[in-house]
mmCIF file of C-alpha atoms in Angstrom:
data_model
loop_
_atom_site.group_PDB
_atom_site.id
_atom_site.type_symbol
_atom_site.label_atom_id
_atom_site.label_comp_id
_atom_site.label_asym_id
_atom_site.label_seq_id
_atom_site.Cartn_x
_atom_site.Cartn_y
_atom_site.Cartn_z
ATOM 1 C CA UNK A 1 37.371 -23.163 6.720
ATOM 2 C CA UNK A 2 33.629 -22.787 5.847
ATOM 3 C CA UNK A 3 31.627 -19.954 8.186
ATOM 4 C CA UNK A 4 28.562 -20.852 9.766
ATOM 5 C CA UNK A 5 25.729 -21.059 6.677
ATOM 6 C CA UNK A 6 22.349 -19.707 7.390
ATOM 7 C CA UNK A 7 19.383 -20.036 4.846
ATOM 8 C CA UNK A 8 17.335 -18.735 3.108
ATOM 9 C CA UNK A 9 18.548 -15.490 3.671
ATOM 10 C CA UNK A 10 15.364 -13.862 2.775
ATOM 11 C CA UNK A 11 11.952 -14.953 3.849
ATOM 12 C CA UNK A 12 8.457 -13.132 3.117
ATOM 13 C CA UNK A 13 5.287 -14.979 4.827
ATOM 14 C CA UNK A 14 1.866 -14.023 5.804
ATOM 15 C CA UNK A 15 0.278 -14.064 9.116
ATOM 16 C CA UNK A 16 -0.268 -17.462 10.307
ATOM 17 C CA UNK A 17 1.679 -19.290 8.327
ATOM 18 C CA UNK A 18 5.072 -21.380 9.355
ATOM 19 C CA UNK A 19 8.716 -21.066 8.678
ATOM 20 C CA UNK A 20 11.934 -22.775 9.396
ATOM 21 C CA UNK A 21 15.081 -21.451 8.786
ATOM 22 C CA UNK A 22 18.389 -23.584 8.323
ATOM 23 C CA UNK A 23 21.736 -22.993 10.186
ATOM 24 C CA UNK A 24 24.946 -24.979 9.381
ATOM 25 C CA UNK A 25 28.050 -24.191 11.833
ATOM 26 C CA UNK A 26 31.568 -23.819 11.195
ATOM 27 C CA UNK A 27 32.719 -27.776 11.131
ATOM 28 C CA UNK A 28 33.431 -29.420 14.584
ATOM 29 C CA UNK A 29 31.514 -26.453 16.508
ATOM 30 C CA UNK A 30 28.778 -28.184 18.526
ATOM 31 C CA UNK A 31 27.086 -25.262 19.581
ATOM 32 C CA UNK A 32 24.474 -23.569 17.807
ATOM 33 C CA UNK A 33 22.398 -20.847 19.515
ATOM 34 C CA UNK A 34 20.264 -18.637 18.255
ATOM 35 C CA UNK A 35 18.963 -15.103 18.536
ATOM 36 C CA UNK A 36 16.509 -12.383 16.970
ATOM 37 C CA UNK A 37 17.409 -9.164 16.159
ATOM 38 C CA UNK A 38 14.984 -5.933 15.868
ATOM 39 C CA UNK A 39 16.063 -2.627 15.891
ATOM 40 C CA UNK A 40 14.423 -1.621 19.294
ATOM 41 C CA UNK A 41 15.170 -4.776 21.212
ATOM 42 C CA UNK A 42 18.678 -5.869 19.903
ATOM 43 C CA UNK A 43 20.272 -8.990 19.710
ATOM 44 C CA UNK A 44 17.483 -10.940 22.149
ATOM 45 C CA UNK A 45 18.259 -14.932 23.147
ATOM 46 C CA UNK A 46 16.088 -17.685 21.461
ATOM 47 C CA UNK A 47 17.718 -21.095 22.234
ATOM 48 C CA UNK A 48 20.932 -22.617 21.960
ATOM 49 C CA UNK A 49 21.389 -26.489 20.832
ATOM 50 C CA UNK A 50 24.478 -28.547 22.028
ATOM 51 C CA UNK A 51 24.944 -31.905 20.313
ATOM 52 C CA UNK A 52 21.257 -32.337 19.453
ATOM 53 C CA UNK A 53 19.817 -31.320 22.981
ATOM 54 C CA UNK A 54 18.211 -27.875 24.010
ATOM 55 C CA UNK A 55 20.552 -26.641 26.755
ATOM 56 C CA UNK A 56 19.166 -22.849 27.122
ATOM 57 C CA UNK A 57 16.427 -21.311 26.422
ATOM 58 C CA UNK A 58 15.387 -17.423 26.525
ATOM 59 C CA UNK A 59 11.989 -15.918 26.696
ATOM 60 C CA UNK A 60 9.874 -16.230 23.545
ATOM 61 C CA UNK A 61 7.150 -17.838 23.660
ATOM 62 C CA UNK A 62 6.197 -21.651 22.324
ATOM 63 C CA UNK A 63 5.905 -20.510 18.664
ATOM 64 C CA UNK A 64 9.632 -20.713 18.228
ATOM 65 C CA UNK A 65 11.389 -23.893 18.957
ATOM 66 C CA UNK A 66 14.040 -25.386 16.925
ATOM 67 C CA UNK A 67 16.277 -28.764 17.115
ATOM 68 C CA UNK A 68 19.724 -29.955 16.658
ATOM 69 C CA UNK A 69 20.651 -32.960 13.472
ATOM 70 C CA UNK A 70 23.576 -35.203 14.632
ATOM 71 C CA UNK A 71 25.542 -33.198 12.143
ATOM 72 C CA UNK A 72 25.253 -30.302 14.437
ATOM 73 C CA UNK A 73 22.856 -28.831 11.732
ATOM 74 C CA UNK A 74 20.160 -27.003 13.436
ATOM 75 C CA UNK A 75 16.528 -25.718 12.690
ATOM 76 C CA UNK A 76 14.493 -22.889 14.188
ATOM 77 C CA UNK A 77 10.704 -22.843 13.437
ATOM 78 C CA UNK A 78 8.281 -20.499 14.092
ATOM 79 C CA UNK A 79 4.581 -21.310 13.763
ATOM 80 C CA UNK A 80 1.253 -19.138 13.591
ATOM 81 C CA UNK A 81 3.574 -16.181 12.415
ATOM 82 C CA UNK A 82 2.595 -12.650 13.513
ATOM 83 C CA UNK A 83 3.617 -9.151 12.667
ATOM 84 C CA UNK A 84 5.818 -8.423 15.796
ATOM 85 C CA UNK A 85 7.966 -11.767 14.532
ATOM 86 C CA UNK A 86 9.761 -9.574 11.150
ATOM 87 C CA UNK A 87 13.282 -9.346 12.275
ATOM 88 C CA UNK A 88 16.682 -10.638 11.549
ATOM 89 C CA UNK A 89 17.517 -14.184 12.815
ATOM 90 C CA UNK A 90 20.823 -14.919 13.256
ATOM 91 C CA UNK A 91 22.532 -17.801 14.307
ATOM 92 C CA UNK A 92 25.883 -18.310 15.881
ATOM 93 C CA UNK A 93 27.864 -21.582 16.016
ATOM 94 C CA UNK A 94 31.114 -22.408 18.981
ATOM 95 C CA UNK A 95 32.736 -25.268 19.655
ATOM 96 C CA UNK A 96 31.450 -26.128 23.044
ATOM 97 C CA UNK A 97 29.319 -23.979 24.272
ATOM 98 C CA UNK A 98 27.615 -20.396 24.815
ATOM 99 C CA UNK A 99 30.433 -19.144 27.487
ATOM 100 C CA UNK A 100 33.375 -19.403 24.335
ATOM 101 C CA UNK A 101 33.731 -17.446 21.219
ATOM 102 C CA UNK A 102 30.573 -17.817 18.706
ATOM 103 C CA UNK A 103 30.672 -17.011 14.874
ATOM 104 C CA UNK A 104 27.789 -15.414 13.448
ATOM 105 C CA UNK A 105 25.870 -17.207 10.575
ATOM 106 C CA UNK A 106 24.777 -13.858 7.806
ATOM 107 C CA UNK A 107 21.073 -14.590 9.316
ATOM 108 C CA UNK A 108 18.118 -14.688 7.603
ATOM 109 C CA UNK A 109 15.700 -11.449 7.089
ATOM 110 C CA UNK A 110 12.039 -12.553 7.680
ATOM 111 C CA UNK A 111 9.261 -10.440 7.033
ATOM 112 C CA UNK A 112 5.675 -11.300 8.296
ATOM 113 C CA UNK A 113 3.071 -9.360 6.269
ATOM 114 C CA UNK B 1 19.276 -2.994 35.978
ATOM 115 C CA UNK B 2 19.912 -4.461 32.555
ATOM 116 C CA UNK B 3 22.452 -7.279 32.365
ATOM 117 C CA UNK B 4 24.272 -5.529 30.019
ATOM 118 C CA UNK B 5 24.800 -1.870 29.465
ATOM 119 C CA UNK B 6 26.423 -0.021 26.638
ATOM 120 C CA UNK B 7 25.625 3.491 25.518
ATOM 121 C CA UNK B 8 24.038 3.642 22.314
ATOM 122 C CA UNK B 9 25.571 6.624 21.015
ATOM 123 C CA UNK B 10 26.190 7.725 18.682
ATOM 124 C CA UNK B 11 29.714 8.285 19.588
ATOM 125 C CA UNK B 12 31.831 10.418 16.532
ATOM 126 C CA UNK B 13 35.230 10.152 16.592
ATOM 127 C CA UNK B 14 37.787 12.025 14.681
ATOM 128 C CA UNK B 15 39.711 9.798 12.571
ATOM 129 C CA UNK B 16 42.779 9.341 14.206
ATOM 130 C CA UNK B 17 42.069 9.418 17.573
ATOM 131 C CA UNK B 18 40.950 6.991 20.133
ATOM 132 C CA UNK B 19 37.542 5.612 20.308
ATOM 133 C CA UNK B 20 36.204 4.229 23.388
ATOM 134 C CA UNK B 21 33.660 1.904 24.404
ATOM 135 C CA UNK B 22 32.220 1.093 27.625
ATOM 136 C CA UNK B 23 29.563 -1.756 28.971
ATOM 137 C CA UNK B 24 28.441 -2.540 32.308
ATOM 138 C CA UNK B 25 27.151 -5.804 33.860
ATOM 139 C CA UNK B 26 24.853 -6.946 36.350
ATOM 140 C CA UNK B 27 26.204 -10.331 37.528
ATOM 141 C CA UNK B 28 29.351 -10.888 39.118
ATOM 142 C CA UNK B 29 29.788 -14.043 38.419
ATOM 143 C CA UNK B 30 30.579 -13.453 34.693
ATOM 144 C CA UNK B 31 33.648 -15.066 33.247
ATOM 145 C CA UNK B 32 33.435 -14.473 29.633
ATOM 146 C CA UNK B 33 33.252 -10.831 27.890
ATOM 147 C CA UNK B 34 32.835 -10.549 24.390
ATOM 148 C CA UNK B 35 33.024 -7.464 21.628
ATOM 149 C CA UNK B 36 31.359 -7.495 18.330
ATOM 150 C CA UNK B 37 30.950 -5.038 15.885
ATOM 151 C CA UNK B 38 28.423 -5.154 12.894
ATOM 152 C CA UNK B 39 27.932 -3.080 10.307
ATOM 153 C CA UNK B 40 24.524 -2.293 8.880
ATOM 154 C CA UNK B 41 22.564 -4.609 7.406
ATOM 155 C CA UNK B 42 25.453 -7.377 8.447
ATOM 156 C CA UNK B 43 25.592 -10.169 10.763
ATOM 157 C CA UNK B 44 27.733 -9.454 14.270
ATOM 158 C CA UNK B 45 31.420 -10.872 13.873
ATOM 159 C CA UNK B 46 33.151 -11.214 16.890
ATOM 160 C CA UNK B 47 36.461 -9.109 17.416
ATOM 161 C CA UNK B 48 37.859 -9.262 20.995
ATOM 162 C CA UNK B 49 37.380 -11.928 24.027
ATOM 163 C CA UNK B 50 38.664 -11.173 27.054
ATOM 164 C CA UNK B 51 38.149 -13.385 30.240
ATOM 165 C CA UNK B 52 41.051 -12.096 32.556
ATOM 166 C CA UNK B 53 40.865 -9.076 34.791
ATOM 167 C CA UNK B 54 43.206 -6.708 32.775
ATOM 168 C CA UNK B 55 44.040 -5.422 29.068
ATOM 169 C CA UNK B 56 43.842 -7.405 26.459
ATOM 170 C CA UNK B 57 45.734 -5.882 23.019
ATOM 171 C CA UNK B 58 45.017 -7.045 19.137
ATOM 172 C CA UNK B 59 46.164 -4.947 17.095
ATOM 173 C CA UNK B 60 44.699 -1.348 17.213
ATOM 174 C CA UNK B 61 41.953 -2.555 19.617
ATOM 175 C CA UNK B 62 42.483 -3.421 23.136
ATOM 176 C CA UNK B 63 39.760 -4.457 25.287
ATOM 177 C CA UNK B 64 40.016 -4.079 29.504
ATOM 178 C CA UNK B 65 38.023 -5.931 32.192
ATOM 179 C CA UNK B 66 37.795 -4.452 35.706
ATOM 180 C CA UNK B 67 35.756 -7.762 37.474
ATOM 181 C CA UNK B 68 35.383 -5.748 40.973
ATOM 182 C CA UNK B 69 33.404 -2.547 38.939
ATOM 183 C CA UNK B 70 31.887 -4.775 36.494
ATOM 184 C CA UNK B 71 33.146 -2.700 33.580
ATOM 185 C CA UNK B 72 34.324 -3.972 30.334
ATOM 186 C CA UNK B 73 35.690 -1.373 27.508
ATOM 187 C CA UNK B 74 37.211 -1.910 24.181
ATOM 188 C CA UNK B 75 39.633 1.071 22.995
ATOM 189 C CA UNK B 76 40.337 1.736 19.047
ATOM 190 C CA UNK B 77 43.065 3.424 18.610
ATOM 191 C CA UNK B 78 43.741 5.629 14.927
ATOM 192 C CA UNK B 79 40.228 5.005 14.355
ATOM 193 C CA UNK B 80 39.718 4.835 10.399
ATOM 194 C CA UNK B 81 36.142 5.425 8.772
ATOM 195 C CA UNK B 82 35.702 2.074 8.432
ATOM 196 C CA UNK B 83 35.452 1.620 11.986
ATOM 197 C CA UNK B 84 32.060 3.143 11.752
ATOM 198 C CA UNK B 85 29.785 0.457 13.021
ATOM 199 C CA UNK B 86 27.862 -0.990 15.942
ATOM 200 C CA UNK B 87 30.030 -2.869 18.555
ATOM 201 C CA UNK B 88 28.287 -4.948 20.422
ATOM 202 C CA UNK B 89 29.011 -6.255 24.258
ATOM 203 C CA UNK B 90 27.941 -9.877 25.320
ATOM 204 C CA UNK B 91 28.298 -11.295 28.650
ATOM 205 C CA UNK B 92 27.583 -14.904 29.854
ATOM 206 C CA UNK B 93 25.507 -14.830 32.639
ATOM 207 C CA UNK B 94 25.753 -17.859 35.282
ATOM 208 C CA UNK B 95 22.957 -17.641 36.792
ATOM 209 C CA UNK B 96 20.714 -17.678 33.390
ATOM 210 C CA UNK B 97 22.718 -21.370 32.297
ATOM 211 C CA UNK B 98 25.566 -19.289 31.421
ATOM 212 C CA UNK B 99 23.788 -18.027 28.147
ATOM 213 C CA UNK B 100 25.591 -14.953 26.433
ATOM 214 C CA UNK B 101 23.464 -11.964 26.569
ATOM 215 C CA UNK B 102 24.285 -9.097 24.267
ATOM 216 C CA UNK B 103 23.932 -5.002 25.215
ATOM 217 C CA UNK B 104 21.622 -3.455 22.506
ATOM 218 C CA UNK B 105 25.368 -1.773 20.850
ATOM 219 C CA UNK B 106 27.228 2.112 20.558
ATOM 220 C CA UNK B 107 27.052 3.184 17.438
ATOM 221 C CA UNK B 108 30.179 4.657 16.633
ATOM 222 C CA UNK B 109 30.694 7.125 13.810
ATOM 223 C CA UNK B 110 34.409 8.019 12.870
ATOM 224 C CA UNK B 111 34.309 11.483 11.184
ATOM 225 C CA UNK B 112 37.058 11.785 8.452
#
């Protein structure tokens, strides 16, 4: 059975600029949520997606939203990039929701420069 | 107080011996307790759920939940150097739409 799939799992962009990174879940999980990890704040709470819909959110601000395909494929996006944004973004697929066991995707390392 | 507490070590360990990991939590109403351990430069992969008051054994590692102190630990027991990683506590939290909030780790260093 096929983990969850994050890409790219490198990313160097400027200030300002856009990204979107990719995350595929394990097959039949309909949860995708998503986090960012620095070294001084830890594992911090973006969003989580359940069958297309938003259904929590944490505290970052409108720059980073993200969406949910009917294939359970989701996309995070982060506009006007700044500095403070370079971390490790991970995401983490379950089958129904955030209070069951998630699988982390290998995330994807973005640098802003 | 944080919503979830771990130590963040480092904790060394000879190998061979027990290792043990605590984490606190701020909301009672918590149901599901989580351990993860990630080695540098690697994603978090999950290792032990627990959602009963109790022990909970797999293997060498056996996590415990005491719901009235709001403790959760997770015990290694013969600790090998490749245990030598960051475990990680998560917690759903009710009264945040029962998103899973993660403790910033112990680092735990198993000296051979």
């Amino acid at each position: 059975k096929a983990g969850v799939t994050q890409t790219p799992r490198y990313l160097i962009k400027t200030r300002g600029q856009q990204v979107t990174l990719s995350c595929s879940p394990i097959s039949g999980h309909r949860s995708v949520s998503w986090y960012q990890q620095t070294p001084g704040q830890g594992l911090q709470f973006l969003f989580e997606y359940f069958s297309e819909t938003q259904r929590n959110k944490g505290n970052f601000p409108g720059r980073f939203s993200g969406r949910q395909f009917s294939n359970s494929r989701s996309e995070m996006n982060v506009s006007t990039l700044e500095l403070g944004d370079s971390a490790l973004y991970l995401c983490a697929s379950s089958f129904a929701g955030t209070g069951l066991e998630a699988f982390f995707g290998q995330g994807t390392r973005l640098t802003v420069v | 107080q944080k919503e979830v507490e771990q130590n963040s070590g480092p904790l060394s360990v000879p190998e061979g011996a027990i290792a043990s990991l605590n984490c606190t939590y701020s909301d009672r109403g918590s149901q599901s307790f989580f351990w993860y351990r990630q080695y540098s430069g690697k994603s978090p992969e999950l290792i032990m759920s627990i959602y009963s008051n109790g022990d909970k054994e797999d293997g060498r590692f056996t996590a415990q939940l005491n719901k009235a102190s709001q403790y959760v630990s997770l015990l290694i027991r013969d600790s090998q150097p490749s245990d030598s990683a960051t475990y990680l506590c998560a917690v759903n939290i009710p009264n945040r739409d029962d998103k899973i909030i993660f403790g910033k780790g112990t680092r735990l260093h198993i000296l051979p």
